[in-house]
mmCIF file of C-alpha atoms in Angstrom:
data_model
loop_
_atom_site.group_PDB
_atom_site.id
_atom_site.type_symbol
_atom_site.label_atom_id
_atom_site.label_comp_id
_atom_site.label_asym_id
_atom_site.label_seq_id
_atom_site.Cartn_x
_atom_site.Cartn_y
_atom_site.Cartn_z
ATOM 1 C CA UNK A 173 -60.486 -74.681 -154.765
ATOM 2 C CA UNK A 174 -58.142 -71.709 -155.329
ATOM 3 C CA UNK A 175 -58.752 -71.870 -159.075
ATOM 4 C CA UNK A 176 -62.512 -71.669 -158.514
ATOM 5 C CA UNK A 177 -62.092 -68.612 -156.280
ATOM 6 C CA UNK A 178 -59.871 -66.944 -158.889
ATOM 7 C CA UNK A 179 -62.439 -67.673 -161.613
ATOM 8 C CA UNK A 180 -65.121 -66.017 -159.445
ATOM 9 C CA UNK A 181 -62.969 -62.903 -158.982
ATOM 10 C CA UNK A 182 -62.216 -62.702 -162.708
ATOM 11 C CA UNK A 183 -65.907 -63.035 -163.582
ATOM 12 C CA UNK A 184 -66.797 -60.140 -161.249
ATOM 13 C CA UNK A 185 -64.109 -57.795 -162.633
ATOM 14 C CA UNK A 186 -65.239 -54.906 -164.826
ATOM 15 C CA UNK A 187 -64.466 -54.997 -168.519
ATOM 16 C CA UNK A 188 -61.327 -53.382 -169.878
ATOM 17 C CA UNK A 189 -63.483 -50.687 -171.508
ATOM 18 C CA UNK A 190 -65.082 -49.706 -168.208
ATOM 19 C CA UNK A 191 -61.753 -49.800 -166.391
ATOM 20 C CA UNK A 192 -60.201 -47.564 -169.056
ATOM 21 C CA UNK A 193 -63.008 -45.010 -168.848
ATOM 22 C CA UNK A 194 -62.754 -45.018 -165.053
ATOM 23 C CA UNK A 195 -58.976 -44.542 -165.268
ATOM 24 C CA UNK A 196 -59.392 -41.553 -167.599
ATOM 25 C CA UNK A 197 -61.968 -39.970 -165.272
ATOM 26 C CA UNK A 198 -59.792 -40.492 -162.190
ATOM 27 C CA UNK A 199 -56.819 -39.003 -164.050
ATOM 28 C CA UNK A 200 -58.880 -35.933 -164.937
ATOM 29 C CA UNK A 201 -59.988 -35.521 -161.321
ATOM 30 C CA UNK A 202 -56.384 -35.731 -160.151
ATOM 31 C CA UNK A 203 -55.322 -33.129 -162.735
ATOM 32 C CA UNK A 204 -58.121 -30.887 -161.516
ATOM 33 C CA UNK A 205 -56.985 -31.310 -157.916
ATOM 34 C CA UNK A 206 -53.383 -30.553 -158.888
ATOM 35 C CA UNK A 207 -54.557 -27.405 -160.673
ATOM 36 C CA UNK A 208 -56.485 -26.298 -157.583
ATOM 37 C CA UNK A 209 -53.583 -27.057 -155.236
ATOM 38 C CA UNK A 210 -50.940 -25.407 -157.394
ATOM 39 C CA UNK A 211 -53.114 -22.305 -157.892
ATOM 40 C CA UNK A 212 -53.500 -21.916 -154.128
ATOM 41 C CA UNK A 213 -49.750 -22.292 -153.596
ATOM 42 C CA UNK A 214 -48.778 -19.847 -156.383
ATOM 43 C CA UNK A 215 -47.100 -22.497 -158.509
ATOM 44 C CA UNK A 216 -48.180 -21.199 -161.897
ATOM 45 C CA UNK A 217 -45.994 -23.605 -163.899
ATOM 46 C CA UNK A 218 -47.641 -26.635 -162.289
ATOM 47 C CA UNK A 219 -51.037 -25.004 -162.632
ATOM 48 C CA UNK A 220 -50.648 -24.496 -166.368
ATOM 49 C CA UNK A 221 -49.223 -27.992 -166.843
ATOM 50 C CA UNK A 222 -52.117 -29.574 -164.961
ATOM 51 C CA UNK A 223 -54.713 -27.595 -166.946
ATOM 52 C CA UNK A 224 -53.082 -28.631 -170.227
ATOM 53 C CA UNK A 225 -52.944 -32.260 -169.032
ATOM 54 C CA UNK A 226 -56.592 -32.097 -167.993
ATOM 55 C CA UNK A 227 -57.680 -31.065 -171.473
ATOM 56 C CA UNK A 228 -55.388 -33.544 -173.240
ATOM 57 C CA UNK A 229 -56.671 -36.430 -171.116
ATOM 58 C CA UNK A 230 -60.255 -35.240 -171.677
ATOM 59 C CA UNK A 231 -59.717 -35.112 -175.424
ATOM 60 C CA UNK A 232 -58.173 -38.583 -175.355
ATOM 61 C CA UNK A 233 -61.103 -39.930 -173.312
ATOM 62 C CA UNK A 234 -63.614 -38.376 -175.704
ATOM 63 C CA UNK A 235 -61.846 -39.929 -178.722
ATOM 64 C CA UNK A 236 -61.535 -43.297 -176.975
ATOM 65 C CA UNK A 237 -65.227 -43.360 -176.081
ATOM 66 C CA UNK A 238 -66.188 -42.474 -179.650
ATOM 67 C CA UNK A 239 -63.989 -45.228 -181.050
ATOM 68 C CA UNK A 240 -65.319 -47.820 -178.602
ATOM 69 C CA UNK A 241 -68.892 -46.757 -179.344
ATOM 70 C CA UNK A 242 -68.325 -47.120 -183.097
ATOM 71 C CA UNK A 243 -66.836 -50.588 -182.541
ATOM 72 C CA UNK A 244 -69.864 -51.472 -180.346
ATOM 73 C CA UNK A 245 -67.754 -53.091 -177.638
#
């Protein structure tokens, strides 16, 4: 019975590709929020670090999506 319930949960889980894209988007949103928060609190070092991280994560996500699209997964 427990095995059948676990199989149902596994079947309803999103694919690793979709989870990865969602994780990249959530990470970018959090970097954007950190940039906003640190700008309002005059923490310029954190602001610049979060902006740099935002663009690095965005670049990584763009490259990942292109690679996945070329692999047709």
